[in-house]
Amino acid sequence: IDPTCDGVEVDLRIVFDDDPEEISWNIHKVEGDTLVATFDAGEHGFAMQSEHTESFCLEQGQYRFTIYDDAGDGLCCGQGHGRDGYYSLMSHGTMLAQGDNFDGPNETALFSLLDPDCNHVSVNVVFDDYSGEVSWDIKRITSSGDVVIKAYDAKDGEIEHTESMWCLGEGKYRFTVYDDAGDGLCC
């Protein structure tokens, strides 16, 4: 553990197959599609079936890890000799992503880094055929009245809407779904 990390420490481990020069990867923060880390094993001369480990200090948020294989077979295929490789991405003992053989030129995994001392909330609403009639909000209940902290108005034709990763402090909250037609999420 890196004591200088004021974010969330993430550890990447890659055990290469017989062709490490084919492997590269990157990590993007989803918000803003910001590249936060990248690596091309072909630029570093790794031996067959060698191992690479790296640690990152990332701020809270949602991330996208993508690993690429120029041959399109993932960390695979010792071709009769050697062994397959694999990768794992972990944070404080929690597996965020892992894999080995994958079809196609790349594999992508989404992961979230959240504050463990926080009350995390996600809302996922699947709409009926009249999504434009639906809205919702989350209010904090206080002695001086309810305070809206998050609200959403659905658009016509919308099928599903998901929002996540709010950090709600201590207190009482009310989640309310509204339907202009008064028939709820039905029909």
JSON list of C-alpha atoms in Angstrom, two decimals:
[
{"chain": "A", "resi": 1, "resn": "ILE", "atom": "CA", "xyz": [0.00, 0.00, 0.00]},
{"chain": "A", "resi": 2, "resn": "ASP", "atom": "CA", "xyz": [1.31, 3.39, -1.03]},
{"chain": "A", "resi": 3, "resn": "PRO", "atom": "CA", "xyz": [0.96, 5.83, 1.92]},
{"chain": "A", "resi": 4, "resn": "THR", "atom": "CA", "xyz": [1.26, 8.80, -0.46]},
{"chain": "A", "resi": 5, "resn": "CYS", "atom": "CA", "xyz": [-1.86, 7.74, -2.41]},
{"chain": "A", "resi": 6, "resn": "ASP", "atom": "CA", "xyz": [-4.76, 10.03, -1.47]},
{"chain": "A", "resi": 7, "resn": "GLY", "atom": "CA", "xyz": [-7.09, 8.21, -3.89]},
{"chain": "A", "resi": 8, "resn": "VAL", "atom": "CA", "xyz": [-7.74, 4.51, -4.38]},
{"chain": "A", "resi": 9, "resn": "GLU", "atom": "CA", "xyz": [-4.82, 2.18, -5.05]},
{"chain": "A", "resi": 10, "resn": "VAL", "atom": "CA", "xyz": [-5.31, -0.24, -7.95]},
{"chain": "A", "resi": 11, "resn": "ASP", "atom": "CA", "xyz": [-2.95, -3.11, -8.80]},
{"chain": "A", "resi": 12, "resn": "LEU", "atom": "CA", "xyz": [-2.61, -4.59, -12.29]},
{"chain": "A", "resi": 13, "resn": "ARG", "atom": "CA", "xyz": [-0.96, -7.97, -12.85]},
{"chain": "A", "resi": 14, "resn": "ILE", "atom": "CA", "xyz": [-0.37, -9.42, -16.32]},
{"chain": "A", "resi": 15, "resn": "VAL", "atom": "CA", "xyz": [1.18, -12.82, -16.96]},
{"chain": "A", "resi": 16, "resn": "PHE", "atom": "CA", "xyz": [2.04, -12.83, -20.65]},
{"chain": "A", "resi": 17, "resn": "ASP", "atom": "CA", "xyz": [1.50, -15.70, -23.06]},
{"chain": "A", "resi": 18, "resn": "ASP", "atom": "CA", "xyz": [4.20, -16.63, -25.58]},
{"chain": "A", "resi": 19, "resn": "ASP", "atom": "CA", "xyz": [3.79, -13.34, -27.45]},
{"chain": "A", "resi": 20, "resn": "PRO", "atom": "CA", "xyz": [4.03, -10.44, -24.97]},
{"chain": "A", "resi": 21, "resn": "GLU", "atom": "CA", "xyz": [4.93, -7.99, -27.75]},
{"chain": "A", "resi": 22, "resn": "GLU", "atom": "CA", "xyz": [1.29, -8.24, -28.97]},
{"chain": "A", "resi": 23, "resn": "ILE", "atom": "CA", "xyz": [-0.19, -6.91, -25.69]},
{"chain": "A", "resi": 24, "resn": "SER", "atom": "CA", "xyz": [-1.05, -3.34, -24.74]},
{"chain": "A", "resi": 25, "resn": "TRP", "atom": "CA", "xyz": [-3.66, -1.80, -22.43]},
{"chain": "A", "resi": 26, "resn": "ASN", "atom": "CA", "xyz": [-5.11, 1.47, -21.19]},
{"chain": "A", "resi": 27, "resn": "ILE", "atom": "CA", "xyz": [-7.31, 2.83, -18.43]},
{"chain": "A", "resi": 28, "resn": "HIS", "atom": "CA", "xyz": [-9.76, 5.68, -19.08]},
{"chain": "A", "resi": 29, "resn": "LYS", "atom": "CA", "xyz": [-11.81, 7.56, -16.53]},
{"chain": "A", "resi": 30, "resn": "VAL", "atom": "CA", "xyz": [-15.33, 7.31, -17.97]},
{"chain": "A", "resi": 31, "resn": "GLU", "atom": "CA", "xyz": [-16.31, 10.85, -17.00]},
{"chain": "A", "resi": 32, "resn": "GLY", "atom": "CA", "xyz": [-14.69, 13.00, -19.64]},
{"chain": "A", "resi": 33, "resn": "ASP", "atom": "CA", "xyz": [-13.20, 9.91, -21.35]},
{"chain": "A", "resi": 34, "resn": "THR", "atom": "CA", "xyz": [-9.83, 10.82, -19.84]},
{"chain": "A", "resi": 35, "resn": "LEU", "atom": "CA", "xyz": [-6.82, 8.55, -20.44]},
{"chain": "A", "resi": 36, "resn": "VAL", "atom": "CA", "xyz": [-5.19, 7.93, -17.04]},
{"chain": "A", "resi": 37, "resn": "ALA", "atom": "CA", "xyz": [-2.74, 5.10, -17.85]},
{"chain": "A", "resi": 38, "resn": "THR", "atom": "CA", "xyz": [-1.43, 3.27, -20.90]},
{"chain": "A", "resi": 39, "resn": "PHE", "atom": "CA", "xyz": [1.16, 0.58, -21.57]},
{"chain": "A", "resi": 40, "resn": "ASP", "atom": "CA", "xyz": [2.53, -1.21, -24.64]},
{"chain": "A", "resi": 41, "resn": "ALA", "atom": "CA", "xyz": [4.45, -4.38, -23.76]},
{"chain": "A", "resi": 42, "resn": "GLY", "atom": "CA", "xyz": [6.02, -4.42, -27.23]},
{"chain": "A", "resi": 43, "resn": "GLU", "atom": "CA", "xyz": [8.04, -1.35, -26.28]},
{"chain": "A", "resi": 44, "resn": "HIS", "atom": "CA", "xyz": [9.60, -3.07, -23.24]},
{"chain": "A", "resi": 45, "resn": "GLY", "atom": "CA", "xyz": [10.99, -6.39, -24.51]},
{"chain": "A", "resi": 46, "resn": "PHE", "atom": "CA", "xyz": [9.23, -8.78, -22.11]},
{"chain": "A", "resi": 47, "resn": "ALA", "atom": "CA", "xyz": [10.17, -12.45, -22.28]},
{"chain": "A", "resi": 48, "resn": "MET", "atom": "CA", "xyz": [7.64, -15.15, -23.12]},
{"chain": "A", "resi": 49, "resn": "GLN", "atom": "CA", "xyz": [5.41, -16.02, -20.14]},
{"chain": "A", "resi": 50, "resn": "SER", "atom": "CA", "xyz": [6.93, -13.27, -17.99]},
{"chain": "A", "resi": 51, "resn": "GLU", "atom": "CA", "xyz": [4.96, -11.19, -15.51]},
{"chain": "A", "resi": 52, "resn": "HIS", "atom": "CA", "xyz": [4.32, -7.45, -15.26]},
{"chain": "A", "resi": 53, "resn": "THR", "atom": "CA", "xyz": [2.82, -5.72, -12.22]},
{"chain": "A", "resi": 54, "resn": "GLU", "atom": "CA", "xyz": [1.98, -2.07, -11.82]},
{"chain": "A", "resi": 55, "resn": "SER", "atom": "CA", "xyz": [0.12, 0.02, -9.23]},
{"chain": "A", "resi": 56, "resn": "PHE", "atom": "CA", "xyz": [-1.90, 3.19, -9.77]},
{"chain": "A", "resi": 57, "resn": "CYS", "atom": "CA", "xyz": [-3.38, 5.79, -7.47]},
{"chain": "A", "resi": 58, "resn": "LEU", "atom": "CA", "xyz": [-6.74, 6.72, -8.98]},
{"chain": "A", "resi": 59, "resn": "GLU", "atom": "CA", "xyz": [-9.39, 9.13, -7.77]},
{"chain": "A", "resi": 60, "resn": "GLN", "atom": "CA", "xyz": [-12.90, 7.89, -7.08]},
{"chain": "A", "resi": 61, "resn": "GLY", "atom": "CA", "xyz": [-15.03, 7.36, -10.15]},
{"chain": "A", "resi": 62, "resn": "GLN", "atom": "CA", "xyz": [-15.88, 4.93, -12.90]},
{"chain": "A", "resi": 63, "resn": "TYR", "atom": "CA", "xyz": [-13.15, 3.57, -15.17]},
{"chain": "A", "resi": 64, "resn": "ARG", "atom": "CA", "xyz": [-12.77, 1.52, -18.34]},
{"chain": "A", "resi": 65, "resn": "PHE", "atom": "CA", "xyz": [-9.86, -0.94, -18.62]},
{"chain": "A", "resi": 66, "resn": "THR", "atom": "CA", "xyz": [-9.14, -2.19, -22.15]},
{"chain": "A", "resi": 67, "resn": "ILE", "atom": "CA", "xyz": [-6.51, -4.79, -22.99]},
{"chain": "A", "resi": 68, "resn": "TYR", "atom": "CA", "xyz": [-5.45, -5.28, -26.62]},
{"chain": "A", "resi": 69, "resn": "ASP", "atom": "CA", "xyz": [-3.86, -8.21, -28.44]},
{"chain": "A", "resi": 70, "resn": "ASP", "atom": "CA", "xyz": [-2.54, -7.55, -31.94]},
{"chain": "A", "resi": 71, "resn": "ALA", "atom": "CA", "xyz": [-3.14, -11.23, -32.88]},
{"chain": "A", "resi": 72, "resn": "GLY", "atom": "CA", "xyz": [-6.73, -11.11, -31.62]},
{"chain": "A", "resi": 73, "resn": "ASP", "atom": "CA", "xyz": [-6.51, -14.17, -29.36]},
{"chain": "A", "resi": 74, "resn": "GLY", "atom": "CA", "xyz": [-6.04, -12.56, -25.96]},
{"chain": "A", "resi": 75, "resn": "LEU", "atom": "CA", "xyz": [-3.43, -13.87, -23.55]},
{"chain": "A", "resi": 76, "resn": "CYS", "atom": "CA", "xyz": [-3.74, -17.22, -25.19]},
{"chain": "A", "resi": 77, "resn": "CYS", "atom": "CA", "xyz": [-2.29, -20.07, -26.93]},
{"chain": "A", "resi": 78, "resn": "GLY", "atom": "CA", "xyz": [1.06, -21.53, -26.05]},
{"chain": "A", "resi": 79, "resn": "GLN", "atom": "CA", "xyz": [0.78, -23.32, -29.45]},
{"chain": "A", "resi": 80, "resn": "GLY", "atom": "CA", "xyz": [1.81, -26.65, -27.97]},
{"chain": "A", "resi": 81, "resn": "HIS", "atom": "CA", "xyz": [4.50, -25.25, -25.73]},
{"chain": "A", "resi": 82, "resn": "GLY", "atom": "CA", "xyz": [4.29, -22.89, -22.82]},
{"chain": "A", "resi": 83, "resn": "ARG", "atom": "CA", "xyz": [1.08, -21.71, -21.24]},
{"chain": "A", "resi": 84, "resn": "ASP", "atom": "CA", "xyz": [-1.68, -19.17, -21.56]},
{"chain": "A", "resi": 85, "resn": "GLY", "atom": "CA", "xyz": [-1.43, -15.88, -19.76]},
{"chain": "A", "resi": 86, "resn": "TYR", "atom": "CA", "xyz": [-3.97, -13.82, -17.80]},
{"chain": "A", "resi": 87, "resn": "TYR", "atom": "CA", "xyz": [-4.56, -10.43, -16.26]},
{"chain": "A", "resi": 88, "resn": "SER", "atom": "CA", "xyz": [-6.13, -9.18, -13.04]},
{"chain": "A", "resi": 89, "resn": "LEU", "atom": "CA", "xyz": [-6.96, -5.71, -11.80]},
{"chain": "A", "resi": 90, "resn": "MET", "atom": "CA", "xyz": [-7.50, -5.46, -8.02]},
{"chain": "A", "resi": 91, "resn": "SER", "atom": "CA", "xyz": [-8.02, -2.86, -5.32]},
{"chain": "A", "resi": 92, "resn": "HIS", "atom": "CA", "xyz": [-7.51, -3.71, -1.64]},
{"chain": "A", "resi": 93, "resn": "GLY", "atom": "CA", "xyz": [-8.24, -7.41, -2.23]},
{"chain": "A", "resi": 94, "resn": "THR", "atom": "CA", "xyz": [-11.33, -6.79, -4.42]},
{"chain": "A", "resi": 95, "resn": "MET", "atom": "CA", "xyz": [-11.22, -8.10, -7.99]},
{"chain": "A", "resi": 96, "resn": "LEU", "atom": "CA", "xyz": [-12.15, -5.31, -10.42]},
{"chain": "A", "resi": 97, "resn": "ALA", "atom": "CA", "xyz": [-11.45, -7.15, -13.68]},
{"chain": "A", "resi": 98, "resn": "GLN", "atom": "CA", "xyz": [-9.80, -10.35, -14.83]},
{"chain": "A", "resi": 99, "resn": "GLY", "atom": "CA", "xyz": [-9.40, -12.34, -17.99]},
{"chain": "A", "resi": 100, "resn": "ASP", "atom": "CA", "xyz": [-7.23, -14.42, -20.26]},
{"chain": "A", "resi": 101, "resn": "ASN", "atom": "CA", "xyz": [-8.36, -15.63, -23.69]},
{"chain": "A", "resi": 102, "resn": "PHE", "atom": "CA", "xyz": [-10.69, -13.20, -25.41]},
{"chain": "A", "resi": 103, "resn": "ASP", "atom": "CA", "xyz": [-12.21, -13.12, -28.85]},
{"chain": "A", "resi": 104, "resn": "GLY", "atom": "CA", "xyz": [-11.25, -10.28, -31.10]},
{"chain": "A", "resi": 105, "resn": "PRO", "atom": "CA", "xyz": [-8.57, -7.63, -30.82]},
{"chain": "A", "resi": 106, "resn": "ASN", "atom": "CA", "xyz": [-9.48, -6.40, -27.31]},
{"chain": "A", "resi": 107, "resn": "GLU", "atom": "CA", "xyz": [-11.46, -6.89, -24.12]},
{"chain": "A", "resi": 108, "resn": "THR", "atom": "CA", "xyz": [-12.97, -4.12, -22.00]},
{"chain": "A", "resi": 109, "resn": "ALA", "atom": "CA", "xyz": [-14.10, -4.09, -18.38]},
{"chain": "A", "resi": 110, "resn": "LEU", "atom": "CA", "xyz": [-15.82, -1.28, -16.49]},
{"chain": "A", "resi": 111, "resn": "PHE", "atom": "CA", "xyz": [-15.07, -0.80, -12.80]},
{"chain": "A", "resi": 112, "resn": "SER", "atom": "CA", "xyz": [-15.92, 1.70, -10.10]},
{"chain": "A", "resi": 113, "resn": "LEU", "atom": "CA", "xyz": [-13.76, 3.04, -7.31]},
{"chain": "A", "resi": 114, "resn": "LEU", "atom": "CA", "xyz": [-15.84, 4.32, -4.41]},
{"chain": "A", "resi": 115, "resn": "ASP", "atom": "CA", "xyz": [-15.20, 5.70, -0.94]},
{"chain": "A", "resi": 116, "resn": "PRO", "atom": "CA", "xyz": [-15.86, 2.85, 1.55]},
{"chain": "A", "resi": 117, "resn": "ASP", "atom": "CA", "xyz": [-17.00, 5.38, 4.18]},
{"chain": "A", "resi": 118, "resn": "CYS", "atom": "CA", "xyz": [-19.81, 6.65, 1.96]},
{"chain": "A", "resi": 119, "resn": "ASN", "atom": "CA", "xyz": [-23.42, 5.61, 1.37]},
{"chain": "A", "resi": 120, "resn": "HIS", "atom": "CA", "xyz": [-23.42, 4.82, -2.35]},
{"chain": "A", "resi": 121, "resn": "VAL", "atom": "CA", "xyz": [-26.63, 5.03, -4.32]},
{"chain": "A", "resi": 122, "resn": "SER", "atom": "CA", "xyz": [-27.57, 3.87, -7.80]},
{"chain": "A", "resi": 123, "resn": "VAL", "atom": "CA", "xyz": [-30.93, 4.34, -9.50]},
{"chain": "A", "resi": 124, "resn": "ASN", "atom": "CA", "xyz": [-32.03, 2.22, -12.45]},
{"chain": "A", "resi": 125, "resn": "VAL", "atom": "CA", "xyz": [-35.50, 2.85, -13.91]},
{"chain": "A", "resi": 126, "resn": "VAL", "atom": "CA", "xyz": [-36.95, 0.75, -16.74]},
{"chain": "A", "resi": 127, "resn": "PHE", "atom": "CA", "xyz": [-39.76, 2.73, -18.36]},
{"chain": "A", "resi": 128, "resn": "ASP", "atom": "CA", "xyz": [-43.09, 1.66, -19.80]},
{"chain": "A", "resi": 129, "resn": "ASP", "atom": "CA", "xyz": [-44.19, 2.72, -23.30]},
{"chain": "A", "resi": 130, "resn": "TYR", "atom": "CA", "xyz": [-44.83, 6.28, -22.08]},
{"chain": "A", "resi": 131, "resn": "SER", "atom": "CA", "xyz": [-41.45, 7.28, -20.69]},
{"chain": "A", "resi": 132, "resn": "GLY", "atom": "CA", "xyz": [-42.06, 10.99, -21.36]},
{"chain": "A", "resi": 133, "resn": "GLU", "atom": "CA", "xyz": [-44.64, 10.94, -18.53]},
{"chain": "A", "resi": 134, "resn": "VAL", "atom": "CA", "xyz": [-42.09, 9.78, -15.94]},
{"chain": "A", "resi": 135, "resn": "SER", "atom": "CA", "xyz": [-39.75, 11.70, -13.66]},
{"chain": "A", "resi": 136, "resn": "TRP", "atom": "CA", "xyz": [-38.11, 10.97, -10.32]},
{"chain": "A", "resi": 137, "resn": "ASP", "atom": "CA", "xyz": [-36.23, 12.68, -7.55]},
{"chain": "A", "resi": 138, "resn": "ILE", "atom": "CA", "xyz": [-34.31, 12.03, -4.37]},
{"chain": "A", "resi": 139, "resn": "LYS", "atom": "CA", "xyz": [-34.89, 14.44, -1.52]},
{"chain": "A", "resi": 140, "resn": "ARG", "atom": "CA", "xyz": [-33.08, 14.80, 1.77]},
{"chain": "A", "resi": 141, "resn": "ILE", "atom": "CA", "xyz": [-35.59, 15.12, 4.59]},
{"chain": "A", "resi": 142, "resn": "THR", "atom": "CA", "xyz": [-34.66, 17.98, 6.94]},
{"chain": "A", "resi": 143, "resn": "SER", "atom": "CA", "xyz": [-36.42, 19.77, 9.78]},
{"chain": "A", "resi": 144, "resn": "SER", "atom": "CA", "xyz": [-36.79, 22.86, 7.57]},
{"chain": "A", "resi": 145, "resn": "GLY", "atom": "CA", "xyz": [-38.29, 20.92, 4.62]},
{"chain": "A", "resi": 146, "resn": "ASP", "atom": "CA", "xyz": [-37.27, 18.47, 1.92]},
{"chain": "A", "resi": 147, "resn": "VAL", "atom": "CA", "xyz": [-34.31, 19.40, -0.26]},
{"chain": "A", "resi": 148, "resn": "VAL", "atom": "CA", "xyz": [-34.01, 17.92, -3.78]},
{"chain": "A", "resi": 149, "resn": "ILE", "atom": "CA", "xyz": [-30.52, 16.52, -4.24]},
{"chain": "A", "resi": 150, "resn": "LYS", "atom": "CA", "xyz": [-31.06, 14.71, -7.56]},
{"chain": "A", "resi": 151, "resn": "ALA", "atom": "CA", "xyz": [-33.89, 14.74, -10.13]},
{"chain": "A", "resi": 152, "resn": "TYR", "atom": "CA", "xyz": [-34.48, 13.31, -13.60]},
{"chain": "A", "resi": 153, "resn": "ASP", "atom": "CA", "xyz": [-37.14, 13.86, -16.28]},
{"chain": "A", "resi": 154, "resn": "ALA", "atom": "CA", "xyz": [-37.39, 11.00, -18.77]},
{"chain": "A", "resi": 155, "resn": "LYS", "atom": "CA", "xyz": [-37.61, 11.70, -22.49]},
{"chain": "A", "resi": 156, "resn": "ASP", "atom": "CA", "xyz": [-40.13, 10.23, -24.93]},
{"chain": "A", "resi": 157, "resn": "GLY", "atom": "CA", "xyz": [-38.91, 6.91, -26.31]},
{"chain": "A", "resi": 158, "resn": "GLU", "atom": "CA", "xyz": [-36.41, 6.32, -23.51]},
{"chain": "A", "resi": 159, "resn": "ILE", "atom": "CA", "xyz": [-36.33, 2.65, -22.46]},
{"chain": "A", "resi": 160, "resn": "GLU", "atom": "CA", "xyz": [-34.08, 2.69, -19.41]},
{"chain": "A", "resi": 161, "resn": "HIS", "atom": "CA", "xyz": [-32.07, 5.19, -17.38]},
{"chain": "A", "resi": 162, "resn": "THR", "atom": "CA", "xyz": [-29.31, 4.49, -14.86]},
{"chain": "A", "resi": 163, "resn": "GLU", "atom": "CA", "xyz": [-27.44, 6.91, -12.64]},
{"chain": "A", "resi": 164, "resn": "SER", "atom": "CA", "xyz": [-24.99, 5.83, -10.02]},
{"chain": "A", "resi": 165, "resn": "MET", "atom": "CA", "xyz": [-22.21, 6.71, -7.64]},
{"chain": "A", "resi": 166, "resn": "TRP", "atom": "CA", "xyz": [-23.67, 9.39, -5.42]},
{"chain": "A", "resi": 167, "resn": "CYS", "atom": "CA", "xyz": [-22.25, 9.73, -1.99]},
{"chain": "A", "resi": 168, "resn": "LEU", "atom": "CA", "xyz": [-25.10, 10.47, 0.41]},
{"chain": "A", "resi": 169, "resn": "GLY", "atom": "CA", "xyz": [-24.22, 11.67, 3.87]},
{"chain": "A", "resi": 170, "resn": "GLU", "atom": "CA", "xyz": [-25.94, 10.55, 7.06]},
{"chain": "A", "resi": 171, "resn": "GLY", "atom": "CA", "xyz": [-29.63, 11.35, 7.19]},
{"chain": "A", "resi": 172, "resn": "LYS", "atom": "CA", "xyz": [-33.04, 10.41, 5.83]},
{"chain": "A", "resi": 173, "resn": "TYR", "atom": "CA", "xyz": [-33.91, 10.48, 2.14]},
{"chain": "A", "resi": 174, "resn": "ARG", "atom": "CA", "xyz": [-37.01, 9.99, 0.01]},
{"chain": "A", "resi": 175, "resn": "PHE", "atom": "CA", "xyz": [-36.98, 8.51, -3.49]},
{"chain": "A", "resi": 176, "resn": "THR", "atom": "CA", "xyz": [-40.14, 9.30, -5.49]},
{"chain": "A", "resi": 177, "resn": "VAL", "atom": "CA", "xyz": [-41.18, 8.28, -9.00]},
{"chain": "A", "resi": 178, "resn": "TYR", "atom": "CA", "xyz": [-43.81, 10.50, -10.66]},
{"chain": "A", "resi": 179, "resn": "ASP", "atom": "CA", "xyz": [-46.07, 9.60, -13.59]},
{"chain": "A", "resi": 180, "resn": "ASP", "atom": "CA", "xyz": [-48.07, 12.42, -15.23]},
{"chain": "A", "resi": 181, "resn": "ALA", "atom": "CA", "xyz": [-50.82, 9.97, -16.32]},
{"chain": "A", "resi": 182, "resn": "GLY", "atom": "CA", "xyz": [-51.13, 8.58, -12.79]},
{"chain": "A", "resi": 183, "resn": "ASP", "atom": "CA", "xyz": [-50.85, 4.94, -13.87]},
{"chain": "A", "resi": 184, "resn": "GLY", "atom": "CA", "xyz": [-47.27, 4.31, -12.70]},
{"chain": "A", "resi": 185, "resn": "LEU", "atom": "CA", "xyz": [-44.75, 2.33, -14.71]},
{"chain": "A", "resi": 186, "resn": "CYS", "atom": "CA", "xyz": [-47.21, 0.08, -16.43]},
{"chain": "A", "resi": 187, "resn": "CYS", "atom": "CA", "xyz": [-49.25, -0.44, -19.57]}
]
